[in-house]
Amino acid sequence: MSANWKSLVASAAVAALVSVAVAFAMLHWSRATASSDRQIHSWLVAHPEVLFEMQAAYQRKSDQRDEQALKESQAAVDRLGLKTFFDPRVAFVSGPANARNSVVEFFDYNCAHCRNTFPAVMKFYEAHKADTRFAFIELPIFGPASNNAARSALAARRQPDKYVAFHFALMSQRGAIDPANTIDAAKQAGLDVNALMAALKDPAVDVELNAAHALAERIKLDGTPLFIVNGKVHSGEIALKELEQLTGH
């Protein structure tokens, strides 16, 4: 599996853990003796392996938590059934209803890992849109800019023949998504921009967005991207080869 956002969080957490441990040690020794600096330095020099042990222990626990979270998400998906994720009130659905393969993606347009994996998703979509059922689910988790981008994509569903092109155009943006490059993406995709602006005022857009968040909570989703390929949950970035393997191509 490709590296994902969780590895960055884990690394940052390890660094923070080490800093806190050293800080507590300094506090303890400073109270115990005036020569604390020398004691700390000498002890760490004599026992450098402790920091590596801390990191390894943290990584093991982090991996165990990730594995358990994935199991819980998979169990939730199994309980809900795949039809839940192809509900047009939640997802933009593309591809034949009787397709032998299915791919669901939860994503945020400002998610770096979603963008990293986007080329693989786009290539797979273009190669297999005739034999695979796709569900694109906007899940903005990175603040107001992400929320605005997701609302624009939801509004674009009212022009269904242009949605995928708009989705790809947004995912192709460099830097944060903002109103200006959202309009640029809409024009690039051939959307009727006036109709898009009007659709943004439809209360149903927020209802659909709330439904996506509610579904994410039901499957215990804690980050993007998340894929469900033929019913199998895959958290984090995914390579084209992995998509092809999971779908038997």
mmCIF file of C-alpha atoms in Angstrom:
data_model
loop_
_atom_site.group_PDB
_atom_site.id
_atom_site.type_symbol
_atom_site.label_atom_id
_atom_site.label_comp_id
_atom_site.label_asym_id
_atom_site.label_seq_id
_atom_site.Cartn_x
_atom_site.Cartn_y
_atom_site.Cartn_z
ATOM 1 C CA MET A 1 0.000 0.000 0.000
ATOM 2 C CA SER A 2 1.268 3.466 -0.803
ATOM 3 C CA ALA A 3 2.266 5.798 2.027
ATOM 4 C CA ASN A 4 -0.623 7.900 3.236
ATOM 5 C CA TRP A 5 -1.479 10.722 5.579
ATOM 6 C CA LYS A 6 -1.364 8.443 8.618
ATOM 7 C CA SER A 7 2.393 7.926 8.257
ATOM 8 C CA LEU A 8 2.923 11.674 8.478
ATOM 9 C CA VAL A 9 0.772 11.882 11.574
ATOM 10 C CA ALA A 10 2.650 8.979 13.122
ATOM 11 C CA SER A 11 6.043 10.575 12.460
ATOM 12 C CA ALA A 12 4.916 13.865 13.938
ATOM 13 C CA ALA A 13 3.461 12.084 16.935
ATOM 14 C CA VAL A 14 6.702 10.182 17.535
ATOM 15 C CA ALA A 15 8.693 13.409 17.437
ATOM 16 C CA ALA A 16 6.256 15.004 19.848
ATOM 17 C CA LEU A 17 6.395 11.966 22.127
ATOM 18 C CA VAL A 18 10.173 12.074 22.286
ATOM 19 C CA SER A 19 10.119 15.799 23.023
ATOM 20 C CA VAL A 20 7.595 15.325 25.812
ATOM 21 C CA ALA A 21 9.567 12.446 27.299
ATOM 22 C CA VAL A 22 12.752 14.478 27.337
ATOM 23 C CA ALA A 23 10.913 17.464 28.785
ATOM 24 C CA PHE A 24 9.502 15.375 31.622
ATOM 25 C CA ALA A 25 12.914 13.877 32.264
ATOM 26 C CA MET A 26 14.427 17.338 32.413
ATOM 27 C CA LEU A 27 11.734 18.488 34.820
ATOM 28 C CA HIS A 28 12.279 15.475 37.060
ATOM 29 C CA TRP A 29 16.043 15.785 37.132
ATOM 30 C CA SER A 30 16.011 19.549 37.541
ATOM 31 C CA ARG A 31 14.051 19.061 40.729
ATOM 32 C CA ALA A 32 16.331 16.287 41.885
ATOM 33 C CA THR A 33 19.695 17.915 41.316
ATOM 34 C CA ALA A 34 21.331 21.031 39.971
ATOM 35 C CA SER A 35 23.485 18.958 37.646
ATOM 36 C CA SER A 36 20.472 17.817 35.615
ATOM 37 C CA ASP A 37 21.855 18.939 32.253
ATOM 38 C CA ARG A 38 24.927 16.768 32.622
ATOM 39 C CA GLN A 39 22.859 13.845 33.881
ATOM 40 C CA ILE A 40 20.399 14.030 30.998
ATOM 41 C CA HIS A 41 23.168 14.331 28.437
ATOM 42 C CA SER A 42 25.133 11.463 29.919
ATOM 43 C CA TRP A 43 22.091 9.222 30.240
ATOM 44 C CA LEU A 44 20.913 9.811 26.662
ATOM 45 C CA VAL A 45 24.413 9.285 25.279
ATOM 46 C CA ALA A 46 24.644 6.051 27.242
ATOM 47 C CA HIS A 47 21.164 4.876 26.216
ATOM 48 C CA PRO A 48 20.386 6.217 22.698
ATOM 49 C CA GLU A 49 18.505 3.025 21.925
ATOM 50 C CA VAL A 50 15.672 4.208 24.173
ATOM 51 C CA LEU A 51 14.538 6.750 21.576
ATOM 52 C CA PHE A 52 14.442 4.067 18.890
ATOM 53 C CA GLU A 53 12.575 1.747 21.246
ATOM 54 C CA MET A 54 10.022 4.488 21.885
ATOM 55 C CA GLN A 55 9.577 5.050 18.168
ATOM 56 C CA ALA A 56 9.245 1.343 17.443
ATOM 57 C CA ALA A 57 6.736 0.871 20.255
ATOM 58 C CA TYR A 58 4.688 3.820 19.081
ATOM 59 C CA GLN A 59 4.735 2.568 15.486
ATOM 60 C CA ARG A 60 3.568 -0.881 16.589
ATOM 61 C CA LYS A 61 0.662 0.614 18.505
ATOM 62 C CA SER A 62 -0.155 2.933 15.613
ATOM 63 C CA ASP A 63 -0.147 0.022 13.158
ATOM 64 C CA GLN A 64 -2.377 -1.982 15.485
ATOM 65 C CA ARG A 65 -4.831 0.911 15.741
ATOM 66 C CA ASP A 66 -4.851 1.325 11.948
ATOM 67 C CA GLU A 67 -5.430 -2.392 11.453
ATOM 68 C CA GLN A 68 -8.292 -2.381 13.940
ATOM 69 C CA ALA A 69 -9.815 0.738 12.359
ATOM 70 C CA LEU A 70 -9.652 -0.908 8.928
ATOM 71 C CA LYS A 71 -11.371 -4.018 10.287
ATOM 72 C CA GLU A 72 -14.127 -1.897 11.811
ATOM 73 C CA SER A 73 -14.606 0.020 8.562
ATOM 74 C CA GLN A 74 -14.740 -3.216 6.590
ATOM 75 C CA ALA A 75 -17.291 -4.690 8.985
ATOM 76 C CA ALA A 76 -19.434 -1.555 8.663
ATOM 77 C CA VAL A 77 -19.270 -1.672 4.856
ATOM 78 C CA ASP A 78 -20.237 -5.342 4.915
ATOM 79 C CA ARG A 79 -23.225 -4.575 7.150
ATOM 80 C CA LEU A 80 -24.427 -1.657 5.038
ATOM 81 C CA GLY A 81 -23.946 -3.346 1.673
ATOM 82 C CA LEU A 82 -22.491 -1.807 -1.470
ATOM 83 C CA LYS A 83 -25.826 -0.399 -2.647
ATOM 84 C CA THR A 84 -25.597 2.154 0.159
ATOM 85 C CA PHE A 85 -22.565 3.744 -1.475
ATOM 86 C CA PHE A 86 -24.210 3.975 -4.885
ATOM 87 C CA ASP A 87 -27.151 5.993 -3.624
ATOM 88 C CA PRO A 88 -27.381 9.114 -5.846
ATOM 89 C CA ARG A 89 -28.340 11.122 -2.772
ATOM 90 C CA VAL A 90 -24.790 10.517 -1.524
ATOM 91 C CA ALA A 91 -22.603 9.769 -4.535
ATOM 92 C CA PHE A 92 -22.215 10.694 -8.158
ATOM 93 C CA VAL A 93 -22.639 7.326 -9.817
ATOM 94 C CA SER A 94 -21.136 6.430 -13.180
ATOM 95 C CA GLY A 95 -20.886 3.225 -15.175
ATOM 96 C CA PRO A 96 -23.219 0.346 -16.015
ATOM 97 C CA ALA A 97 -25.556 -0.841 -13.267
ATOM 98 C CA ASN A 98 -24.655 -4.472 -14.014
ATOM 99 C CA ALA A 99 -20.876 -3.883 -14.051
ATOM 100 C CA ARG A 100 -18.810 -6.740 -12.666
ATOM 101 C CA ASN A 101 -16.528 -4.326 -10.785
ATOM 102 C CA SER A 102 -17.193 -1.383 -8.501
ATOM 103 C CA VAL A 103 -15.045 1.423 -7.111
ATOM 104 C CA VAL A 104 -16.129 3.881 -4.420
ATOM 105 C CA GLU A 105 -13.961 6.840 -3.419
ATOM 106 C CA PHE A 106 -14.376 9.283 -0.535
ATOM 107 C CA PHE A 107 -12.212 12.332 -1.179
ATOM 108 C CA ASP A 108 -11.440 15.959 -0.378
ATOM 109 C CA TYR A 109 -10.348 18.281 -3.181
ATOM 110 C CA ASN A 110 -7.662 19.839 -0.945
ATOM 111 C CA CYS A 111 -6.356 16.479 0.269
ATOM 112 C CA ALA A 112 -2.747 15.995 -0.869
ATOM 113 C CA HIS A 113 -3.039 12.206 -0.833
ATOM 114 C CA CYS A 114 -6.250 12.337 -2.864
ATOM 115 C CA ARG A 115 -4.385 14.368 -5.457
ATOM 116 C CA ASN A 116 -1.402 12.039 -5.357
ATOM 117 C CA THR A 117 -3.600 9.064 -6.150
ATOM 118 C CA PHE A 118 -5.755 10.944 -8.660
ATOM 119 C CA PRO A 119 -3.670 10.058 -11.775
ATOM 120 C CA ALA A 120 -4.148 6.363 -11.004
ATOM 121 C CA VAL A 121 -7.877 6.831 -10.458
ATOM 122 C CA MET A 122 -8.251 8.820 -13.676
ATOM 123 C CA LYS A 123 -6.330 6.261 -15.748
ATOM 124 C CA PHE A 124 -8.350 3.421 -14.279
ATOM 125 C CA TYR A 125 -11.605 5.287 -14.890
ATOM 126 C CA GLU A 126 -10.770 6.031 -18.508
ATOM 127 C CA ALA A 127 -9.742 2.430 -19.142
ATOM 128 C CA HIS A 128 -12.642 0.757 -17.333
ATOM 129 C CA LYS A 129 -15.611 3.144 -17.270
ATOM 130 C CA ALA A 130 -17.503 0.731 -19.530
ATOM 131 C CA ASP A 131 -17.120 -2.274 -17.208
ATOM 132 C CA THR A 132 -16.892 -0.691 -13.739
ATOM 133 C CA ARG A 133 -19.452 1.073 -11.560
ATOM 134 C CA PHE A 134 -17.978 4.176 -9.907
ATOM 135 C CA ALA A 135 -19.228 6.188 -6.929
ATOM 136 C CA PHE A 136 -17.575 9.550 -6.264
ATOM 137 C CA ILE A 137 -18.339 10.861 -2.764
ATOM 138 C CA GLU A 138 -17.258 14.337 -1.688
ATOM 139 C CA LEU A 139 -16.083 14.406 1.934
ATOM 140 C CA PRO A 140 -14.580 17.814 2.776
ATOM 141 C CA ILE A 141 -12.517 17.561 5.967
ATOM 142 C CA PHE A 142 -9.894 20.263 5.437
ATOM 143 C CA GLY A 143 -11.887 23.376 6.240
ATOM 144 C CA PRO A 144 -14.028 25.971 4.468
ATOM 145 C CA ALA A 145 -12.152 25.901 1.144
ATOM 146 C CA SER A 146 -12.686 22.154 0.887
ATOM 147 C CA ASN A 147 -16.322 22.564 1.841
ATOM 148 C CA ASN A 148 -16.853 25.163 -0.886
ATOM 149 C CA ALA A 149 -15.185 22.947 -3.489
ATOM 150 C CA ALA A 150 -17.329 19.985 -2.462
ATOM 151 C CA ARG A 151 -20.501 22.083 -2.674
ATOM 152 C CA SER A 152 -19.513 23.160 -6.194
ATOM 153 C CA ALA A 153 -19.026 19.538 -7.211
ATOM 154 C CA LEU A 154 -22.389 18.607 -5.727
ATOM 155 C CA ALA A 155 -23.994 21.468 -7.645
ATOM 156 C CA ALA A 156 -22.266 20.199 -10.792
ATOM 157 C CA ARG A 157 -24.132 16.907 -10.439
ATOM 158 C CA ARG A 158 -27.129 18.812 -11.813
ATOM 159 C CA GLN A 159 -25.220 18.752 -15.109
ATOM 160 C CA PRO A 160 -24.384 15.030 -14.965
ATOM 161 C CA ASP A 161 -22.685 14.770 -18.340
ATOM 162 C CA LYS A 162 -20.094 17.314 -17.151
ATOM 163 C CA TYR A 163 -19.531 16.136 -13.573
ATOM 164 C CA VAL A 164 -16.623 13.749 -14.130
ATOM 165 C CA ALA A 165 -14.750 16.299 -16.251
ATOM 166 C CA PHE A 166 -15.303 18.902 -13.515
ATOM 167 C CA HIS A 167 -14.176 16.470 -10.823
ATOM 168 C CA PHE A 168 -11.002 15.683 -12.767
ATOM 169 C CA ALA A 169 -10.357 19.389 -13.386
ATOM 170 C CA LEU A 170 -10.637 20.181 -9.671
ATOM 171 C CA MET A 171 -8.362 17.291 -8.740
ATOM 172 C CA SER A 172 -5.808 18.531 -11.265
ATOM 173 C CA GLN A 173 -5.495 21.964 -9.644
ATOM 174 C CA ARG A 174 -2.206 23.005 -8.105
ATOM 175 C CA GLY A 175 -2.445 24.647 -4.719
ATOM 176 C CA ALA A 176 -5.563 25.185 -2.652
ATOM 177 C CA ILE A 177 -8.940 25.200 -4.340
ATOM 178 C CA ASP A 178 -10.513 28.658 -4.282
ATOM 179 C CA PRO A 179 -13.503 30.313 -6.004
ATOM 180 C CA ALA A 180 -11.374 31.512 -8.916
ATOM 181 C CA ASN A 181 -9.872 28.168 -9.882
ATOM 182 C CA THR A 182 -13.203 26.468 -9.217
ATOM 183 C CA ILE A 183 -14.768 28.657 -11.905
ATOM 184 C CA ASP A 184 -11.798 27.947 -14.165
ATOM 185 C CA ALA A 185 -12.343 24.213 -13.650
ATOM 186 C CA ALA A 186 -16.055 24.601 -14.396
ATOM 187 C CA LYS A 187 -15.310 26.365 -17.665
ATOM 188 C CA GLN A 188 -12.672 23.785 -18.547
ATOM 189 C CA ALA A 189 -15.240 21.023 -17.990
ATOM 190 C CA GLY A 190 -17.806 22.762 -20.175
ATOM 191 C CA LEU A 191 -20.268 23.455 -17.370
ATOM 192 C CA ASP A 192 -22.911 26.139 -17.635
ATOM 193 C CA VAL A 193 -21.400 28.414 -14.974
ATOM 194 C CA ASN A 194 -24.592 30.403 -14.437
ATOM 195 C CA ALA A 195 -26.527 27.196 -13.846
ATOM 196 C CA LEU A 196 -23.791 26.032 -11.478
ATOM 197 C CA MET A 197 -24.040 29.241 -9.441
ATOM 198 C CA ALA A 198 -27.806 28.876 -9.276
ATOM 199 C CA ALA A 199 -27.542 25.238 -8.173
ATOM 200 C CA LEU A 200 -25.282 26.258 -5.281
ATOM 201 C CA LYS A 201 -28.293 28.007 -3.739
ATOM 202 C CA ASP A 202 -30.290 24.783 -3.689
ATOM 203 C CA PRO A 203 -30.672 23.567 -0.052
ATOM 204 C CA ALA A 204 -30.416 20.007 -1.363
ATOM 205 C CA VAL A 205 -26.675 20.550 -1.881
ATOM 206 C CA ASP A 206 -26.101 20.811 1.861
ATOM 207 C CA VAL A 207 -28.458 17.918 2.520
ATOM 208 C CA GLU A 208 -26.356 15.742 0.204
ATOM 209 C CA LEU A 209 -23.128 16.908 1.820
ATOM 210 C CA ASN A 210 -24.457 16.112 5.288
ATOM 211 C CA ALA A 211 -25.515 12.683 4.050
ATOM 212 C CA ALA A 212 -21.954 11.987 2.888
ATOM 213 C CA HIS A 213 -20.558 12.957 6.296
ATOM 214 C CA ALA A 214 -23.137 10.781 8.031
ATOM 215 C CA LEU A 215 -22.204 7.813 5.846
ATOM 216 C CA ALA A 216 -18.507 8.385 6.552
ATOM 217 C CA GLU A 217 -19.235 8.286 10.276
ATOM 218 C CA ARG A 218 -21.171 5.051 9.900
ATOM 219 C CA ILE A 219 -18.142 3.334 8.374
ATOM 220 C CA LYS A 220 -15.760 4.993 10.871
ATOM 221 C CA LEU A 221 -13.862 6.809 8.145
ATOM 222 C CA ASP A 222 -11.110 8.939 9.686
ATOM 223 C CA GLY A 223 -9.314 10.355 6.653
ATOM 224 C CA THR A 224 -9.223 10.668 2.886
ATOM 225 C CA PRO A 225 -8.879 9.111 0.445
ATOM 226 C CA LEU A 226 -10.773 5.941 1.234
ATOM 227 C CA PHE A 227 -11.640 3.414 -1.464
ATOM 228 C CA ILE A 228 -14.040 0.501 -1.508
ATOM 229 C CA VAL A 229 -13.069 -1.742 -4.412
ATOM 230 C CA ASN A 230 -15.416 -4.642 -5.059
ATOM 231 C CA GLY A 231 -16.459 -4.379 -1.423
ATOM 232 C CA LYS A 232 -12.917 -4.330 -0.020
ATOM 233 C CA VAL A 233 -11.923 -1.254 1.992
ATOM 234 C CA HIS A 234 -8.602 0.380 1.120
ATOM 235 C CA SER A 235 -7.497 3.338 3.247
ATOM 236 C CA GLY A 236 -5.051 5.875 1.824
ATOM 237 C CA GLU A 237 -3.378 6.279 -1.537
ATOM 238 C CA ILE A 238 -3.779 3.545 -4.100
ATOM 239 C CA ALA A 239 -1.691 2.729 -7.166
ATOM 240 C CA LEU A 240 -3.047 1.862 -10.600
ATOM 241 C CA LYS A 241 -1.576 -1.630 -10.272
ATOM 242 C CA GLU A 242 -3.463 -2.144 -7.007
ATOM 243 C CA LEU A 243 -6.740 -1.040 -8.584
ATOM 244 C CA GLU A 244 -6.195 -3.446 -11.450
ATOM 245 C CA GLN A 245 -5.307 -6.307 -9.111
ATOM 246 C CA LEU A 246 -8.348 -5.706 -6.903
ATOM 247 C CA THR A 247 -10.628 -5.728 -9.946
ATOM 248 C CA GLY A 248 -8.982 -8.667 -11.710
ATOM 249 C CA HIS A 249 -7.607 -6.693 -14.663
#
